[in-house]
Coordinates of N, CA and C in Angstrom, one line a residue:
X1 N 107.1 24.9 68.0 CA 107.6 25.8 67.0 C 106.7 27.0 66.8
X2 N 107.4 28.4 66.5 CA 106.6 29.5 66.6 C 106.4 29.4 65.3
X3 N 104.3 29.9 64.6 CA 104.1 29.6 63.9 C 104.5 31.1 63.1
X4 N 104.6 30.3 61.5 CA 105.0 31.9 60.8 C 104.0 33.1 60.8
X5 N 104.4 34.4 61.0 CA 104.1 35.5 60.9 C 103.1 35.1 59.6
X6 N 102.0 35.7 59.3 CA 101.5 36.0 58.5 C 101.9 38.1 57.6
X7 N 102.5 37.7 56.1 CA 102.6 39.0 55.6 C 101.3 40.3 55.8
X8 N 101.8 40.5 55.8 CA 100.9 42.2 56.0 C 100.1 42.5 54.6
X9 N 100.4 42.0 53.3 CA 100.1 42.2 52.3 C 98.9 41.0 52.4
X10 N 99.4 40.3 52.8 CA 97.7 39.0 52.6 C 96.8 39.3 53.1
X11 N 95.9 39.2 52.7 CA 94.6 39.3 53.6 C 94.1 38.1 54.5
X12 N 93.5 38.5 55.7 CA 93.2 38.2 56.7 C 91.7 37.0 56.6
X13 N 91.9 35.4 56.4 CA 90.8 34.7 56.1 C 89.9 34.5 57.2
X14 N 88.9 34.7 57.4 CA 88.3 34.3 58.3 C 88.1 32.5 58.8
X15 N 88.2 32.2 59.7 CA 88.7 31.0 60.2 C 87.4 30.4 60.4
X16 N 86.3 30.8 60.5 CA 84.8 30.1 60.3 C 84.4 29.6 59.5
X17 N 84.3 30.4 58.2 CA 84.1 30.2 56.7 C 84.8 30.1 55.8
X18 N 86.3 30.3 56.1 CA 87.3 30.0 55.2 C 87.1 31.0 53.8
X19 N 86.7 33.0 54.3 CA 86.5 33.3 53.2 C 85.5 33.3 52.5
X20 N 84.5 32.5 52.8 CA 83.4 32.2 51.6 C 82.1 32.8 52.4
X21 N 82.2 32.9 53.5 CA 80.9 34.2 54.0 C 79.6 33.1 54.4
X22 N 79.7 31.9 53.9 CA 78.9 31.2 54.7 C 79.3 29.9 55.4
X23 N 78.4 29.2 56.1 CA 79.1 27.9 56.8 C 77.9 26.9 56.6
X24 N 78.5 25.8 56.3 CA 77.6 24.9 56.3 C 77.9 23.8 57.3
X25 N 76.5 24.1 58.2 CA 76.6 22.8 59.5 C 76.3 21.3 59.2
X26 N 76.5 20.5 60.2 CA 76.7 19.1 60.1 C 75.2 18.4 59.8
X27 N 74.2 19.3 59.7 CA 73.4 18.8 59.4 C 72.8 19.6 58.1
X28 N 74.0 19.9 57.3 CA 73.8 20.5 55.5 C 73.0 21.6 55.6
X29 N 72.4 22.4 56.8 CA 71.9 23.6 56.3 C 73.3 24.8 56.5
X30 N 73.0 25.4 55.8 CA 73.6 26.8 55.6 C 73.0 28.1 56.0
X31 N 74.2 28.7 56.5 CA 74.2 30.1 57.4 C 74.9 30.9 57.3
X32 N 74.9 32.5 57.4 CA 75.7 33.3 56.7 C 77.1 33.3 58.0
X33 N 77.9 33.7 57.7 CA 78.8 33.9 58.9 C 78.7 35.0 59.1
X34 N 79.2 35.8 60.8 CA 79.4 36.6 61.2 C 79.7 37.8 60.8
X35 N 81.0 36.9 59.7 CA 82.4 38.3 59.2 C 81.8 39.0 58.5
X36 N 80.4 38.4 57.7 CA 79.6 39.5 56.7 C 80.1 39.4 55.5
X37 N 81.2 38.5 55.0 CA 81.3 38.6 53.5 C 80.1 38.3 52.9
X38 N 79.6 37.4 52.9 CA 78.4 37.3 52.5 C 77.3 38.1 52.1
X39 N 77.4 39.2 52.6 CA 76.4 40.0 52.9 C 76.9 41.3 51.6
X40 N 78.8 41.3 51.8 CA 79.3 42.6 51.1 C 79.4 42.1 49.6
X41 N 79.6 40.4 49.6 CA 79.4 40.1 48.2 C 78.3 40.3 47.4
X42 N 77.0 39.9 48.2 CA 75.7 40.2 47.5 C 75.5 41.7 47.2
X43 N 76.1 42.9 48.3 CA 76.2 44.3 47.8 C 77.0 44.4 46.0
X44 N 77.9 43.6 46.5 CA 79.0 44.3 45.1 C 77.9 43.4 44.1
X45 N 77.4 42.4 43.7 CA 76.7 41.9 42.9 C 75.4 43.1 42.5
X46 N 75.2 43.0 43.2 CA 73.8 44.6 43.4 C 74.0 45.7 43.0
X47 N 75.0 46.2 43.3 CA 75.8 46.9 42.5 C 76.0 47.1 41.1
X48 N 76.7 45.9 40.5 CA 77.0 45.3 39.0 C 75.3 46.0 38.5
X49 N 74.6 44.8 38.9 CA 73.5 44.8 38.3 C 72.7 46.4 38.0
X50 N 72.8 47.1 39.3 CA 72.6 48.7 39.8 C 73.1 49.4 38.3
X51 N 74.4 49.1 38.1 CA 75.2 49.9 36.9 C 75.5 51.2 37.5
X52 N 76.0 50.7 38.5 CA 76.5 52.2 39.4 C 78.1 52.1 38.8
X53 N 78.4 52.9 38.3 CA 79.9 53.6 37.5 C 80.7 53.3 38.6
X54 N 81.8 52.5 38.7 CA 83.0 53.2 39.1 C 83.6 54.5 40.1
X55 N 83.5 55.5 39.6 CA 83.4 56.9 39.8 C 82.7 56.7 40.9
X56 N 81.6 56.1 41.2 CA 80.0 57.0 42.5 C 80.4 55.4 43.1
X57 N 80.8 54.3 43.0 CA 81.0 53.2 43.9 C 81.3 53.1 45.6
X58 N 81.8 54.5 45.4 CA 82.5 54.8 47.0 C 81.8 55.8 47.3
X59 N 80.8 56.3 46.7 CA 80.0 57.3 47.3 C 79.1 57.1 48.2
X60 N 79.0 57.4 49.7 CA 78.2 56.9 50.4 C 77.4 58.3 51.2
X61 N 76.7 58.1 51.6 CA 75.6 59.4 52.3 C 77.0 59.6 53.3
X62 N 77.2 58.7 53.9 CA 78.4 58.9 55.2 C 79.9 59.6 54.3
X63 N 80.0 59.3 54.0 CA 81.1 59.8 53.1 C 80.7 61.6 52.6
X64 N 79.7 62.1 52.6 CA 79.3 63.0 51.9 C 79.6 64.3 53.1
X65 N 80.8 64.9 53.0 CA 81.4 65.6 53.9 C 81.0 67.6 53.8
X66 N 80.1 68.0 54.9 CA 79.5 69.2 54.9 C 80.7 70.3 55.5
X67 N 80.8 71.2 54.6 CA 81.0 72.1 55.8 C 80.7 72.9 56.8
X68 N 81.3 73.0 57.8 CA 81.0 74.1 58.6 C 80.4 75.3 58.3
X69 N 79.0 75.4 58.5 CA 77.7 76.4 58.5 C 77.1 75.9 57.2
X70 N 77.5 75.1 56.3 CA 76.5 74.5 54.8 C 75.2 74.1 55.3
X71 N 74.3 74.7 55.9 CA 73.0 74.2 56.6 C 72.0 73.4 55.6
X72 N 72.5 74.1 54.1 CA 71.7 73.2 53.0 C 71.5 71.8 52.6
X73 N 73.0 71.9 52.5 CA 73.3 70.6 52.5 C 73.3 69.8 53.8
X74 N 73.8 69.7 54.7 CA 73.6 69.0 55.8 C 72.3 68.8 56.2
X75 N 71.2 69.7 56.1 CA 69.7 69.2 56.0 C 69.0 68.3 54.9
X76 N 69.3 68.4 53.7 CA 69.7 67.6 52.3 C 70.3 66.1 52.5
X77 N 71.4 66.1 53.5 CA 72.4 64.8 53.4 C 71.2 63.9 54.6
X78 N 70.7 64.8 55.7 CA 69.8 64.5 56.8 C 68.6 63.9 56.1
X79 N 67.6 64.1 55.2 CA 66.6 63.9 54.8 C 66.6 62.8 53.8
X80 N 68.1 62.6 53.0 CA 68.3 61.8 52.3 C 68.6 60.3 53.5
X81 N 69.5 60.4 54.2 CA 69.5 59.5 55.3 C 68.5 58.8 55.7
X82 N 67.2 59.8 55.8 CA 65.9 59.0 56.3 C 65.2 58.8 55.6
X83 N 65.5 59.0 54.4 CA 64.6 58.4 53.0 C 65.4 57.2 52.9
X84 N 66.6 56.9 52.8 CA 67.1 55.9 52.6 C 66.6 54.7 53.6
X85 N 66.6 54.8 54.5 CA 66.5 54.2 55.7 C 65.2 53.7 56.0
X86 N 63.9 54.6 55.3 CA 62.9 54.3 55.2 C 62.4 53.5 53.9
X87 N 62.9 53.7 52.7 CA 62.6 53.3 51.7 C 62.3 51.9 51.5
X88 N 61.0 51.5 50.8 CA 60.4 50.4 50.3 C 60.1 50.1 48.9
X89 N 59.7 49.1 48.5 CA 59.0 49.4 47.1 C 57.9 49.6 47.0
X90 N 57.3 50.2 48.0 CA 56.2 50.5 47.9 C 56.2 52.2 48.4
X91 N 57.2 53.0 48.1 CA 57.4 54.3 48.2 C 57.3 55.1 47.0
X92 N 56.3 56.0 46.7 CA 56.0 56.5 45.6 C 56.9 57.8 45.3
X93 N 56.9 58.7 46.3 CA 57.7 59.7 46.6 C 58.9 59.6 46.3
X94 N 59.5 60.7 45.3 CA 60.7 60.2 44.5 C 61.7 62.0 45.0
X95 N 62.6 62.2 44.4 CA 63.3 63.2 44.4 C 63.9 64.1 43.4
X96 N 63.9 65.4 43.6 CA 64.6 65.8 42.3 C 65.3 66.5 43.0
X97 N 66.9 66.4 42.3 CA 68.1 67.0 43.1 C 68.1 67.9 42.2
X98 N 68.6 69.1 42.5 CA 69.2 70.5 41.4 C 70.0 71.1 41.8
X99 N 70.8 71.3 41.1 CA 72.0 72.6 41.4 C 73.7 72.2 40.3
X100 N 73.8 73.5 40.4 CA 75.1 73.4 39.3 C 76.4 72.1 39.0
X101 N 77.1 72.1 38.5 CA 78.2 71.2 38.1 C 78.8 70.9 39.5
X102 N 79.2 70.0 39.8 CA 80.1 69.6 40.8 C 79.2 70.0 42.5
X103 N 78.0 70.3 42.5 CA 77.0 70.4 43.6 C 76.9 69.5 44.5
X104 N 77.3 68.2 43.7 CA 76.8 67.5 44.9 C 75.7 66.3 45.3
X105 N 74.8 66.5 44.2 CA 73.4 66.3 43.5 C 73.7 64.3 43.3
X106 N 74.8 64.0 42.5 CA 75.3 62.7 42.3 C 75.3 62.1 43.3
X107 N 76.2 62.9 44.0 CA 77.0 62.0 45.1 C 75.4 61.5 46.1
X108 N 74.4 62.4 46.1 CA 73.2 62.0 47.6 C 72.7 61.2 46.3
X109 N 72.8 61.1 45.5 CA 71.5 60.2 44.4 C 72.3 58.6 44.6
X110 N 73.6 58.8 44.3 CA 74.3 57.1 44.5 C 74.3 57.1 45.7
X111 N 74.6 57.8 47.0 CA 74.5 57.7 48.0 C 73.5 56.8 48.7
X112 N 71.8 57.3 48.3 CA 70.9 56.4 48.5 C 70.3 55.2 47.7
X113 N 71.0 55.4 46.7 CA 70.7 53.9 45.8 C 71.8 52.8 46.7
X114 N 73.1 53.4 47.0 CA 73.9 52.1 47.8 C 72.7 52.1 49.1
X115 N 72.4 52.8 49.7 CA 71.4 52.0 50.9 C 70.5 51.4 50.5
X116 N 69.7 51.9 49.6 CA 68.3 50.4 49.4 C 69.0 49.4 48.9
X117 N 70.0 49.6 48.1 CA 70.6 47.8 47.5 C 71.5 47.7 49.0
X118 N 71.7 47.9 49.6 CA 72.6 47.5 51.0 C 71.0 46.6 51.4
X119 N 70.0 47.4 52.1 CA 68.5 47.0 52.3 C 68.2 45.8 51.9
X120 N 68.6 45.1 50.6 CA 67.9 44.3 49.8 C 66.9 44.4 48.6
X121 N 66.6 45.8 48.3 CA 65.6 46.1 47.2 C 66.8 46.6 45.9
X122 N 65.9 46.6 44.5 CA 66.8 46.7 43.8 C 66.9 47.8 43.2
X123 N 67.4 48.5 42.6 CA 67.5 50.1 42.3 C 68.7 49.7 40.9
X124 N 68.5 51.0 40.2 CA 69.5 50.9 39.0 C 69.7 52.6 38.4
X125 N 70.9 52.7 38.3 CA 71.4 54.1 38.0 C 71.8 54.5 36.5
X126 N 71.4 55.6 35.7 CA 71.1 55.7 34.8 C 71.7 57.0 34.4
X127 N 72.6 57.2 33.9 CA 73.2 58.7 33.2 C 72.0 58.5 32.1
X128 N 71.3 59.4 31.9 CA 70.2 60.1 30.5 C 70.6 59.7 29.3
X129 N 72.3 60.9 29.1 CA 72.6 60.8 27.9 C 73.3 59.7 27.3
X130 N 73.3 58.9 28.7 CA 74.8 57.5 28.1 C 73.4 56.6 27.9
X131 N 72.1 57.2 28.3 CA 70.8 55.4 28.5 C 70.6 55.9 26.8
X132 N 70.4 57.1 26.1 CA 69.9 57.3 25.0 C 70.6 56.9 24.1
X133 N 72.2 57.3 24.3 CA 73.1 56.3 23.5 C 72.8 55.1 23.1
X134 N 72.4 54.4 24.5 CA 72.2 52.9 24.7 C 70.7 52.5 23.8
X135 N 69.9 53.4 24.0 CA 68.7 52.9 23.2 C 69.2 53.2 21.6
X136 N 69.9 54.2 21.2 CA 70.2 54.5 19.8 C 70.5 53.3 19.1
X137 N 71.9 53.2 20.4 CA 72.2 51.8 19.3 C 71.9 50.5 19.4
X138 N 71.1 50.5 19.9 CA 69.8 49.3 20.2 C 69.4 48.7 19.2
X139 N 69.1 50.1 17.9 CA 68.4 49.3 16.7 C 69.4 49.1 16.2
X140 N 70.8 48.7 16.1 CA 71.5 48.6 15.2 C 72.0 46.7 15.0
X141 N 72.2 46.5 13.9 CA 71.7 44.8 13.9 C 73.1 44.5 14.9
X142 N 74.2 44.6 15.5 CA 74.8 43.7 16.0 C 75.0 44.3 17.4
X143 N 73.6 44.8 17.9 CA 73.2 45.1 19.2 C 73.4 43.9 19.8
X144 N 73.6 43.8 20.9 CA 72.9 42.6 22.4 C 71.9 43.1 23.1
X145 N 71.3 44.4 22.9 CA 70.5 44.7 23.5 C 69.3 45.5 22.5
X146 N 68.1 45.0 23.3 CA 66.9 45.8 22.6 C 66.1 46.9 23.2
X147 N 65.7 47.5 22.7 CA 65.0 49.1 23.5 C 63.9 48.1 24.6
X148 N 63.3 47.5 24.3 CA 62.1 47.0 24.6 C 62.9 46.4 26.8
X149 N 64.5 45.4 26.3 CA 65.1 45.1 27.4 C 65.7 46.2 28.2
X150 N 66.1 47.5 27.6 CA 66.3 48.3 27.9 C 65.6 48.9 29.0
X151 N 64.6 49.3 28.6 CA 63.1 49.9 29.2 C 62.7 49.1 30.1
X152 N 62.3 47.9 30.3 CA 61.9 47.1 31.0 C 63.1 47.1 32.3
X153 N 64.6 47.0 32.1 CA 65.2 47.4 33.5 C 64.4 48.1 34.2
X154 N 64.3 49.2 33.2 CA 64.1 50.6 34.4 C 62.8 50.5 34.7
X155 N 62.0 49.8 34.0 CA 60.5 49.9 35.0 C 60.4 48.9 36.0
X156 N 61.2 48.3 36.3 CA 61.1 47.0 37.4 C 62.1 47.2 38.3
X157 N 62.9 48.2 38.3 CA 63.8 48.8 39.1 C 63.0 49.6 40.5
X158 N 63.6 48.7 42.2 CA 62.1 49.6 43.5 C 62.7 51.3 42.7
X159 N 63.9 51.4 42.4 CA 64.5 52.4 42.2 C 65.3 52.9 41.9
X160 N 64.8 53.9 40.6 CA 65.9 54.6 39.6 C 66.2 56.0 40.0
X161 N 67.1 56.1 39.3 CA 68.1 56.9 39.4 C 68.7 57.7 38.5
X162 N 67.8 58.8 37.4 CA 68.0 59.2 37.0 C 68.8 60.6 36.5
X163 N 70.2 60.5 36.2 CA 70.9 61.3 36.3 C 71.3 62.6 35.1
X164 N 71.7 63.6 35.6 CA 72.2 64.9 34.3 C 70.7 64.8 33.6
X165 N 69.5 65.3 34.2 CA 68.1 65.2 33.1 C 68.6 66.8 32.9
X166 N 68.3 66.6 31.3 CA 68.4 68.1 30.8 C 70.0 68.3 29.9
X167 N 70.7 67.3 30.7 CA 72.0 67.4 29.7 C 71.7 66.7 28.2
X168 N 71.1 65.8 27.9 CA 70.7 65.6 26.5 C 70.4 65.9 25.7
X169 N 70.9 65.5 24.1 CA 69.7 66.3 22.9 C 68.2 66.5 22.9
X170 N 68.0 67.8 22.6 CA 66.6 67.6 22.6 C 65.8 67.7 21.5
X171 N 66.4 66.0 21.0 CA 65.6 65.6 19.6 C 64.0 65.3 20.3
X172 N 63.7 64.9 19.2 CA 61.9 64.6 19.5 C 62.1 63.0 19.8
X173 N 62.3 62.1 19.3 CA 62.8 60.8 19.7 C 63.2 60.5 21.2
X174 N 64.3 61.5 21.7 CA 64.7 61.2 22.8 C 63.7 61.8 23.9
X175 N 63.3 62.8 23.4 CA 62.2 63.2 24.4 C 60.8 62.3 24.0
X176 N 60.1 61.3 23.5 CA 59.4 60.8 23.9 C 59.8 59.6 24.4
X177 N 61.3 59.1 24.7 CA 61.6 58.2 25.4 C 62.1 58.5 26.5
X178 N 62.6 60.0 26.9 CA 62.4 60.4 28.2 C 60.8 60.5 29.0
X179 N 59.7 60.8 28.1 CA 58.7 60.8 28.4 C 58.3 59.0 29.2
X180 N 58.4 58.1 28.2 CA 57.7 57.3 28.5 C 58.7 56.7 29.6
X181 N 59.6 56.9 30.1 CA 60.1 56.0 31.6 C 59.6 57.1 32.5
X182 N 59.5 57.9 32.3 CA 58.9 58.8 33.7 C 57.2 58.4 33.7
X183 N 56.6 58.4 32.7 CA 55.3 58.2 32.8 C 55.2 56.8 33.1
X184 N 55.7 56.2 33.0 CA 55.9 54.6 33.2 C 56.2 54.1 35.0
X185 N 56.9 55.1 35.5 CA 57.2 55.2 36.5 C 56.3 55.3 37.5
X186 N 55.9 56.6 36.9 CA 54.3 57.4 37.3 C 53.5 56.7 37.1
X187 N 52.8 55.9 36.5 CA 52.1 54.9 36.5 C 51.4 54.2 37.0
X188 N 53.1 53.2 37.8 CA 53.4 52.2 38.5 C 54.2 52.5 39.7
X189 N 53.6 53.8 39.8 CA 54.0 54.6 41.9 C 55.2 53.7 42.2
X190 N 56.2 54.0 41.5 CA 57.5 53.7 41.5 C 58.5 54.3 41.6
X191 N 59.4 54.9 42.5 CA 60.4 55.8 43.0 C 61.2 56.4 41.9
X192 N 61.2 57.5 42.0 CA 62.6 57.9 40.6 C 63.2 59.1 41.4
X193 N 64.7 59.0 41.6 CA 65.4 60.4 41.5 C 65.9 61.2 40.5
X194 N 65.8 62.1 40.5 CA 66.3 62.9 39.5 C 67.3 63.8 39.6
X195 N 68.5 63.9 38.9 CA 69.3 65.1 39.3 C 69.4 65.7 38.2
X196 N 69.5 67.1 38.1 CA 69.4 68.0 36.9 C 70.4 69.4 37.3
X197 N 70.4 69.8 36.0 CA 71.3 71.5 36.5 C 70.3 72.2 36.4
X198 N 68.9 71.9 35.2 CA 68.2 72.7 35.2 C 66.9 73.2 35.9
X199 N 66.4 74.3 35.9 CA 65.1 74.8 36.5 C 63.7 74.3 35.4
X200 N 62.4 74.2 36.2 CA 61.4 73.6 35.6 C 61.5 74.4 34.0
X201 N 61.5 75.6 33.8 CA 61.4 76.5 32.3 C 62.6 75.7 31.5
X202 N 63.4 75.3 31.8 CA 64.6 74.8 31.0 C 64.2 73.3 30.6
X203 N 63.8 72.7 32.1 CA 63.3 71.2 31.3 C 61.8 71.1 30.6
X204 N 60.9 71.9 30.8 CA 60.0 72.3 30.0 C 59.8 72.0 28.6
X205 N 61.5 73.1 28.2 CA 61.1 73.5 27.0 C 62.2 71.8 26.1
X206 N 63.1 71.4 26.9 CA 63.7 70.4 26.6 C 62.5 69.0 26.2
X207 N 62.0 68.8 27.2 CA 61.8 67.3 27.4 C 59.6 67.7 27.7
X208 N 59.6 68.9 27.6 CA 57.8 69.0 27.6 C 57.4 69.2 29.0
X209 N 56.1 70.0 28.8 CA 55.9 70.2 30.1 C 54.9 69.0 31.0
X210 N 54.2 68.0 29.8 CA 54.0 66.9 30.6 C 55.3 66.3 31.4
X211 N 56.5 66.1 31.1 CA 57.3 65.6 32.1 C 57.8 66.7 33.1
X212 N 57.5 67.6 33.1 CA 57.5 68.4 34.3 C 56.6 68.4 35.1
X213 N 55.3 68.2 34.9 CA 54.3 68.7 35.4 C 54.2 66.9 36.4
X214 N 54.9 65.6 35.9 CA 54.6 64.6 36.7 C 55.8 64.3 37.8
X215 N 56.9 65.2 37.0 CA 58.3 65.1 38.0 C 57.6 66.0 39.3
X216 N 56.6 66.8 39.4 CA 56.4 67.7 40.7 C 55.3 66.8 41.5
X217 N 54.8 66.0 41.1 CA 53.7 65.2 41.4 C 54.2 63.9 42.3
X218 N 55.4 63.6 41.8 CA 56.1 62.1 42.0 C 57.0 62.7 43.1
X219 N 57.8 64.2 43.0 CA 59.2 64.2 43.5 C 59.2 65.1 44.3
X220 N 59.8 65.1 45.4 CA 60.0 66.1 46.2 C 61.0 67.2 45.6
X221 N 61.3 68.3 45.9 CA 62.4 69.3 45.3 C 63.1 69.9 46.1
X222 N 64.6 69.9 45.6 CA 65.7 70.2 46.6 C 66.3 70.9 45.9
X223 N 66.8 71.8 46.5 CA 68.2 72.5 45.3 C 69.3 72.8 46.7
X224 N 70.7 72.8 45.6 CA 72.1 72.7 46.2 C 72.6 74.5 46.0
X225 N 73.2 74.5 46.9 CA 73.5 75.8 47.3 C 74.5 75.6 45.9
X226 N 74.9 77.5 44.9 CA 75.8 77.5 44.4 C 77.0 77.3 44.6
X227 N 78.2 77.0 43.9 CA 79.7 76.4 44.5 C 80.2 75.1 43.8
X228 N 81.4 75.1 43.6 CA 81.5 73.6 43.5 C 81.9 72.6 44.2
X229 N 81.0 72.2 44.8 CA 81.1 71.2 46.1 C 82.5 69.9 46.0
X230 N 82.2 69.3 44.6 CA 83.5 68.8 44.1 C 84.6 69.2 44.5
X231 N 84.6 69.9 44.1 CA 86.0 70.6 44.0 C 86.8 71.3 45.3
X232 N 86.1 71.8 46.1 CA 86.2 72.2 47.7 C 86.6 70.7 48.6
X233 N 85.9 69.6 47.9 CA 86.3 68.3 48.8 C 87.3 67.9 48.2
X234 N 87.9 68.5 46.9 CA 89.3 67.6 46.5 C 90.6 68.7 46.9
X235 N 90.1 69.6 47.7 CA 91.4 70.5 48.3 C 92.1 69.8 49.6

């Protein structure tokens, strides 16, 4: 009897592992299988943990599409490639991305956080003004979370990923809590990217010139050609 067609809509189980990305042999040890679920589950779990948004999930260095003569970026997308590729936790050398709205700046920042968590090291991504929110309402009694657990992510993370620095209030509170993860960082020669719209005089006068003076120490500096790179890839 010819066996039934399988629908086009089901997905395709792998006949090794039945799906589950590992195999256990006859003598009870366990081995990943071939097909790599295994491998893409522990990414999406890495992920979670990462707190990479939705939005930047599909953002991949490969994915990050140049155009013809953009020499900035394509040297930019090149360097990020082999920082990714090279990165350890024992990489002190961090980055600061710059350039206007829709630049581009995001996309290489999550770009290289999916490769060190692809890697196996652990990284975690951080919008500024949504982490300050987060610490705000920290003290509030029917938090689940405390500043103290808060903070402690980000210093145990091979690497953060600090996003929009400069878009936040520039209360005195939030700026000594922008202070202390970067000096914390600095520290503990511990990777940080940074993406910003602003130039050093702008975060200066924001966030102080000690956190400028250790973002130049820690980070290499890039800036994105003007344009909105966004927006030219959604034509």
């Amino acid at each position: 009897m010819t066996p039934a067609k399988t629908k086009a809509s089901e997905p395709e189980i792998c006949p090794h592992c039945g799906g589950y990305g590992l195999i256990v042999g006859d003598d009870g040890n366990v081995t990943k299988c071939q097909c790599g679920l295994w491998d893409e589950e522990k990414h999406r779990l890495a992920m979670e943990r990462a707190r990479i948004p939705a939005r930047f999930r599909n953002k991949r260095l490969s994915t990050f599409r140049v155009a013809p003569g953009d020499t900035v970026r394509r040297d930019i997308r090149k360097f990020a490639e082999s920082y990714a590729r090279s990165f350890t936790p024992k990489e002190e050398r961090g980055l600061i991305l710059r350039g206007g709205t829709g630049s581009g700046k995001t996309h290489i920042a999550t770009g290289i956080l999916h490769e060190v968590l692809r890697n196996g090291y652990s990284g975690l991504y951080v919008n500024v003004s949504s982490l300050m929110a987060r610490l705000q309402y920290s003290f509030e009694k029917d938090s689940e979370e405390r500043q103290e657990e808060i903070l402690g992510e980000m210093d145990s993370a091979d690497l953060l990923v600090f996003d929009d620095l400069g878009a936040e209030s520039a209360r005195d509170w939030i700026r000594d809590r922008i202070y202390l993860i970067i000096n914390n960082r600095y520290e503990s020669c511990r990777a940080l990217i940074v993406t910003t719209n602003c130039d050093d005089s702008e975060l200066a006068v924001r966030n102080g010139e000690r956190v400028v003076s250790r973002l130049h120490e820690m980070c290499q500096n890039f800036r994105f050609p003007d344009g909105d790179f966004r927006f030219e890839n959604m034509r």
